């Protein structure tokens, strides 16, 4: 925080010396921001601005905010304190990115042959086995059971 303050003061001093005109646009709840208390801001590789607040994650593209809130298969909470830009340039929503991460972890757990499909679904945070199976099928083109069979493994 100290570095940011020093950096801002230096920037403002340089701008005032060079007489560069500056303007700021304020966004609040009226413009679609989920909460006026902003905890973090990050710009991804596609130029989309992500804003973390006390009441969800906000995606600003142009002048339009899209809000993301905690869901059983997405964000685990609404208080967003830190953001890390995706260096891969994907345009997945936060919920889709988290779901993909969980599904990949689920495939790893299934490959270990230590857990049943229901146990994997529970371990990676899916609220129902059927939703896990449907999501797995959409992502990998086969059910978790077929995934195990394709690897020559048997379901316990």
PDB file of C-alpha atoms in Angstrom:
ATOM      1  CA  UNK A   1       0.000   0.000   0.000  1.00  0.00           C
ATOM      2  CA  UNK A   2       2.903   2.304   0.798  1.00  0.00           C
ATOM      3  CA  UNK A   3       4.406   1.716  -2.664  1.00  0.00           C
ATOM      4  CA  UNK A   4       1.113   2.539  -4.366  1.00  0.00           C
ATOM      5  CA  UNK A   5       0.795   5.770  -2.402  1.00  0.00           C
ATOM      6  CA  UNK A   6       4.343   6.817  -3.281  1.00  0.00           C
ATOM      7  CA  UNK A   7       3.793   5.862  -6.912  1.00  0.00           C
ATOM      8  CA  UNK A   8       0.570   7.883  -7.081  1.00  0.00           C
ATOM      9  CA  UNK A   9       2.176  10.932  -5.494  1.00  0.00           C
ATOM     10  CA  UNK A  10       5.110  10.700  -7.910  1.00  0.00           C
ATOM     11  CA  UNK A  11       2.769  10.323 -10.867  1.00  0.00           C
ATOM     12  CA  UNK A  12       0.683  13.318  -9.812  1.00  0.00           C
ATOM     13  CA  UNK A  13       3.817  15.421  -9.273  1.00  0.00           C
ATOM     14  CA  UNK A  14       5.143  14.567 -12.736  1.00  0.00           C
ATOM     15  CA  UNK A  15       1.751  15.266 -14.324  1.00  0.00           C
ATOM     16  CA  UNK A  16       1.462  18.649 -12.609  1.00  0.00           C
ATOM     17  CA  UNK A  17       4.965  19.609 -13.731  1.00  0.00           C
ATOM     18  CA  UNK A  18       4.201  18.581 -17.316  1.00  0.00           C
ATOM     19  CA  UNK A  19       0.718  20.175 -17.132  1.00  0.00           C
ATOM     20  CA  UNK A  20      -0.980  17.047 -18.453  1.00  0.00           C
ATOM     21  CA  UNK A  21      -4.741  17.362 -18.111  1.00  0.00           C
ATOM     22  CA  UNK A  22      -6.291  14.487 -16.177  1.00  0.00           C
ATOM     23  CA  UNK A  23      -9.865  13.433 -15.743  1.00  0.00           C
ATOM     24  CA  UNK A  24     -11.501  10.706 -13.702  1.00  0.00           C
ATOM     25  CA  UNK A  25     -14.761   8.892 -14.274  1.00  0.00           C
ATOM     26  CA  UNK A  26     -16.510   7.783 -11.112  1.00  0.00           C
ATOM     27  CA  UNK A  27     -18.535   4.586 -11.115  1.00  0.00           C
ATOM     28  CA  UNK A  28     -21.000   3.608  -8.445  1.00  0.00           C
ATOM     29  CA  UNK A  29     -24.111   1.541  -7.913  1.00  0.00           C
ATOM     30  CA  UNK A  30     -26.063   3.743 -10.321  1.00  0.00           C
ATOM     31  CA  UNK A  31     -23.651   2.738 -13.123  1.00  0.00           C
ATOM     32  CA  UNK A  32     -23.984  -0.976 -12.261  1.00  0.00           C
ATOM     33  CA  UNK A  33     -21.119  -1.531  -9.818  1.00  0.00           C
ATOM     34  CA  UNK A  34     -22.203  -4.125  -7.224  1.00  0.00           C
ATOM     35  CA  UNK A  35     -20.824  -2.084  -4.300  1.00  0.00           C
ATOM     36  CA  UNK A  36     -19.169   1.317  -3.987  1.00  0.00           C
ATOM     37  CA  UNK A  37     -16.432  -0.127  -1.775  1.00  0.00           C
ATOM     38  CA  UNK A  38     -13.773  -1.341  -4.233  1.00  0.00           C
ATOM     39  CA  UNK A  39     -11.114  -3.719  -2.873  1.00  0.00           C
ATOM     40  CA  UNK A  40      -9.103  -4.385  -6.051  1.00  0.00           C
ATOM     41  CA  UNK A  41      -8.922  -3.646  -9.783  1.00  0.00           C
ATOM     42  CA  UNK A  42      -7.222  -5.648 -12.543  1.00  0.00           C
ATOM     43  CA  UNK A  43      -7.076  -5.399 -16.333  1.00  0.00           C
ATOM     44  CA  UNK A  44      -6.866  -8.696 -18.214  1.00  0.00           C
ATOM     45  CA  UNK A  45      -4.998  -9.388 -21.454  1.00  0.00           C
ATOM     46  CA  UNK A  46      -8.133  -8.563 -23.480  1.00  0.00           C
ATOM     47  CA  UNK A  47      -8.451  -5.088 -21.970  1.00  0.00           C
ATOM     48  CA  UNK A  48     -11.401  -5.975 -19.745  1.00  0.00           C
ATOM     49  CA  UNK A  49     -11.393  -4.289 -16.340  1.00  0.00           C
ATOM     50  CA  UNK A  50     -12.275  -6.518 -13.358  1.00  0.00           C
ATOM     51  CA  UNK A  51     -13.337  -4.867 -10.094  1.00  0.00           C
ATOM     52  CA  UNK A  52     -13.506  -6.749  -6.786  1.00  0.00           C
ATOM     53  CA  UNK A  53     -15.875  -5.364  -4.169  1.00  0.00           C
ATOM     54  CA  UNK A  54     -17.421  -6.410  -0.866  1.00  0.00           C
ATOM     55  CA  UNK A  55     -20.472  -7.624  -2.759  1.00  0.00           C
ATOM     56  CA  UNK A  56     -19.138  -9.513  -5.771  1.00  0.00           C
ATOM     57  CA  UNK A  57     -16.915  -9.369  -8.812  1.00  0.00           C
ATOM     58  CA  UNK A  58     -17.633  -6.852 -11.561  1.00  0.00           C
ATOM     59  CA  UNK A  59     -16.583  -6.957 -15.210  1.00  0.00           C
ATOM     60  CA  UNK A  60     -16.377  -3.575 -16.924  1.00  0.00           C
ATOM     61  CA  UNK A  61     -16.264  -3.616 -20.688  1.00  0.00           C
ATOM     62  CA  UNK A  62     -16.785  -0.224 -22.229  1.00  0.00           C
ATOM     63  CA  UNK A  63     -19.336   1.473 -20.003  1.00  0.00           C
ATOM     64  CA  UNK A  64     -21.253  -1.666 -18.978  1.00  0.00           C
ATOM     65  CA  UNK A  65     -20.787  -3.646 -15.748  1.00  0.00           C
ATOM     66  CA  UNK A  66     -21.626  -7.323 -15.477  1.00  0.00           C
ATOM     67  CA  UNK A  67     -21.809  -8.592 -11.903  1.00  0.00           C
ATOM     68  CA  UNK A  68     -20.787 -12.038 -10.656  1.00  0.00           C
ATOM     69  CA  UNK A  69     -21.849 -13.355  -7.279  1.00  0.00           C
ATOM     70  CA  UNK A  70     -21.222 -16.489  -5.211  1.00  0.00           C
ATOM     71  CA  UNK A  71     -22.823 -19.635  -6.646  1.00  0.00           C
ATOM     72  CA  UNK A  72     -22.487 -23.332  -5.733  1.00  0.00           C
ATOM     73  CA  UNK A  73     -20.305 -24.024  -8.792  1.00  0.00           C
ATOM     74  CA  UNK A  74     -18.581 -20.654  -9.194  1.00  0.00           C
ATOM     75  CA  UNK A  75     -17.361 -17.986  -6.827  1.00  0.00           C
ATOM     76  CA  UNK A  76     -17.245 -19.256  -3.260  1.00  0.00           C
ATOM     77  CA  UNK A  77     -17.873 -15.862  -1.679  1.00  0.00           C
ATOM     78  CA  UNK A  78     -18.889 -12.309  -2.552  1.00  0.00           C
ATOM     79  CA  UNK A  79     -16.015 -10.481  -0.857  1.00  0.00           C
ATOM     80  CA  UNK A  80     -13.291 -10.117  -3.493  1.00  0.00           C
ATOM     81  CA  UNK A  81     -10.008  -8.898  -1.992  1.00  0.00           C
ATOM     82  CA  UNK A  82      -7.503  -9.741  -4.737  1.00  0.00           C
ATOM     83  CA  UNK A  83      -7.475 -10.382  -8.489  1.00  0.00           C
ATOM     84  CA  UNK A  84      -4.899 -11.943 -10.800  1.00  0.00           C
ATOM     85  CA  UNK A  85      -5.180 -11.346 -14.529  1.00  0.00           C
ATOM     86  CA  UNK A  86      -5.327 -14.374 -16.796  1.00  0.00           C
ATOM     87  CA  UNK A  87      -2.144 -14.303 -18.833  1.00  0.00           C
ATOM     88  CA  UNK A  88      -3.526 -16.851 -21.304  1.00  0.00           C
ATOM     89  CA  UNK A  89      -5.952 -14.401 -22.850  1.00  0.00           C
ATOM     90  CA  UNK A  90      -9.072 -16.496 -22.294  1.00  0.00           C
ATOM     91  CA  UNK A  91     -12.409 -14.761 -22.207  1.00  0.00           C
ATOM     92  CA  UNK A  92     -14.039 -17.078 -19.679  1.00  0.00           C
ATOM     93  CA  UNK A  93     -16.258 -15.571 -17.049  1.00  0.00           C
ATOM     94  CA  UNK A  94     -15.057 -16.086 -13.478  1.00  0.00           C
ATOM     95  CA  UNK A  95     -17.715 -18.743 -12.883  1.00  0.00           C
ATOM     96  CA  UNK A  96     -16.733 -20.608 -16.079  1.00  0.00           C
ATOM     97  CA  UNK A  97     -13.033 -20.384 -15.225  1.00  0.00           C
ATOM     98  CA  UNK A  98     -13.622 -21.763 -11.720  1.00  0.00           C
ATOM     99  CA  UNK A  99     -15.856 -24.535 -13.085  1.00  0.00           C
ATOM    100  CA  UNK A 100     -13.156 -25.484 -15.623  1.00  0.00           C
ATOM    101  CA  UNK A 101     -10.515 -25.516 -12.882  1.00  0.00           C
ATOM    102  CA  UNK A 102     -12.712 -27.764 -10.714  1.00  0.00           C
ATOM    103  CA  UNK A 103     -13.464 -30.123 -13.604  1.00  0.00           C
ATOM    104  CA  UNK A 104      -9.773 -30.495 -14.430  1.00  0.00           C
ATOM    105  CA  UNK A 105      -9.091 -31.269 -10.772  1.00  0.00           C
ATOM    106  CA  UNK A 106     -11.950 -33.751 -10.854  1.00  0.00           C
ATOM    107  CA  UNK A 107     -10.373 -35.532 -13.841  1.00  0.00           C
ATOM    108  CA  UNK A 108      -7.089 -35.729 -11.903  1.00  0.00           C
ATOM    109  CA  UNK A 109      -8.848 -37.219  -8.868  1.00  0.00           C
ATOM    110  CA  UNK A 110     -10.690 -39.749 -11.011  1.00  0.00           C
ATOM    111  CA  UNK A 111      -7.391 -40.770 -12.596  1.00  0.00           C
ATOM    112  CA  UNK A 112      -6.019 -41.589  -9.147  1.00  0.00           C
ATOM    113  CA  UNK A 113      -8.709 -44.321  -8.761  1.00  0.00           C
ATOM    114  CA  UNK A 114      -9.102 -43.500  -5.063  1.00  0.00           C
ATOM    115  CA  UNK A 115     -12.587 -41.955  -5.180  1.00  0.00           C
ATOM    116  CA  UNK A 116     -16.017 -42.693  -6.595  1.00  0.00           C
ATOM    117  CA  UNK A 117     -17.633 -40.169  -8.931  1.00  0.00           C
ATOM    118  CA  UNK A 118     -19.879 -38.844  -6.129  1.00  0.00           C
ATOM    119  CA  UNK A 119     -16.888 -38.389  -3.823  1.00  0.00           C
ATOM    120  CA  UNK A 120     -14.979 -36.482  -6.513  1.00  0.00           C
ATOM    121  CA  UNK A 121     -17.986 -34.234  -7.127  1.00  0.00           C
ATOM    122  CA  UNK A 122     -18.183 -33.489  -3.394  1.00  0.00           C
ATOM    123  CA  UNK A 123     -14.427 -32.927  -3.034  1.00  0.00           C
ATOM    124  CA  UNK A 124     -14.262 -30.352  -5.842  1.00  0.00           C
ATOM    125  CA  UNK A 125     -17.328 -28.437  -4.676  1.00  0.00           C
ATOM    126  CA  UNK A 126     -20.204 -29.556  -6.912  1.00  0.00           C
ATOM    127  CA  UNK A 127     -23.493 -29.637  -5.031  1.00  0.00           C
ATOM    128  CA  UNK A 128     -24.874 -32.593  -7.008  1.00  0.00           C
ATOM    129  CA  UNK A 129     -23.382 -35.573  -8.799  1.00  0.00           C
ATOM    130  CA  UNK A 130     -25.725 -35.141 -11.759  1.00  0.00           C
ATOM    131  CA  UNK A 131     -24.587 -31.530 -12.302  1.00  0.00           C
ATOM    132  CA  UNK A 132     -20.958 -32.650 -12.042  1.00  0.00           C
ATOM    133  CA  UNK A 133     -21.599 -35.409 -14.607  1.00  0.00           C
ATOM    134  CA  UNK A 134     -23.367 -33.003 -16.989  1.00  0.00           C
ATOM    135  CA  UNK A 135     -20.588 -30.402 -16.666  1.00  0.00           C
ATOM    136  CA  UNK A 136     -17.894 -33.065 -17.086  1.00  0.00           C
ATOM    137  CA  UNK A 137     -19.640 -34.351 -20.230  1.00  0.00           C
ATOM    138  CA  UNK A 138     -19.832 -30.839 -21.711  1.00  0.00           C
ATOM    139  CA  UNK A 139     -16.166 -30.150 -20.993  1.00  0.00           C
ATOM    140  CA  UNK A 140     -14.551 -33.491 -21.875  1.00  0.00           C
ATOM    141  CA  UNK A 141     -17.104 -35.093 -24.219  1.00  0.00           C
ATOM    142  CA  UNK A 142     -17.668 -38.119 -21.967  1.00  0.00           C
ATOM    143  CA  UNK A 143     -19.129 -38.933 -18.581  1.00  0.00           C
ATOM    144  CA  UNK A 144     -16.800 -39.424 -15.611  1.00  0.00           C
ATOM    145  CA  UNK A 145     -17.508 -43.185 -15.777  1.00  0.00           C
ATOM    146  CA  UNK A 146     -16.617 -43.285 -19.486  1.00  0.00           C
ATOM    147  CA  UNK A 147     -13.498 -41.260 -18.685  1.00  0.00           C
ATOM    148  CA  UNK A 148     -12.406 -43.973 -16.262  1.00  0.00           C
ATOM    149  CA  UNK A 149     -13.182 -46.728 -18.766  1.00  0.00           C
ATOM    150  CA  UNK A 150     -11.211 -44.902 -21.479  1.00  0.00           C
ATOM    151  CA  UNK A 151      -8.193 -45.037 -19.204  1.00  0.00           C
ATOM    152  CA  UNK A 152      -8.669 -48.762 -18.693  1.00  0.00           C
ATOM    153  CA  UNK A 153      -9.724 -48.284 -15.103  1.00  0.00           C
ATOM    154  CA  UNK A 154     -12.739 -49.613 -13.233  1.00  0.00           C
ATOM    155  CA  UNK A 155     -15.057 -47.609 -11.005  1.00  0.00           C
ATOM    156  CA  UNK A 156     -14.787 -48.690  -7.378  1.00  0.00           C
TER     157      UNK A 156
END
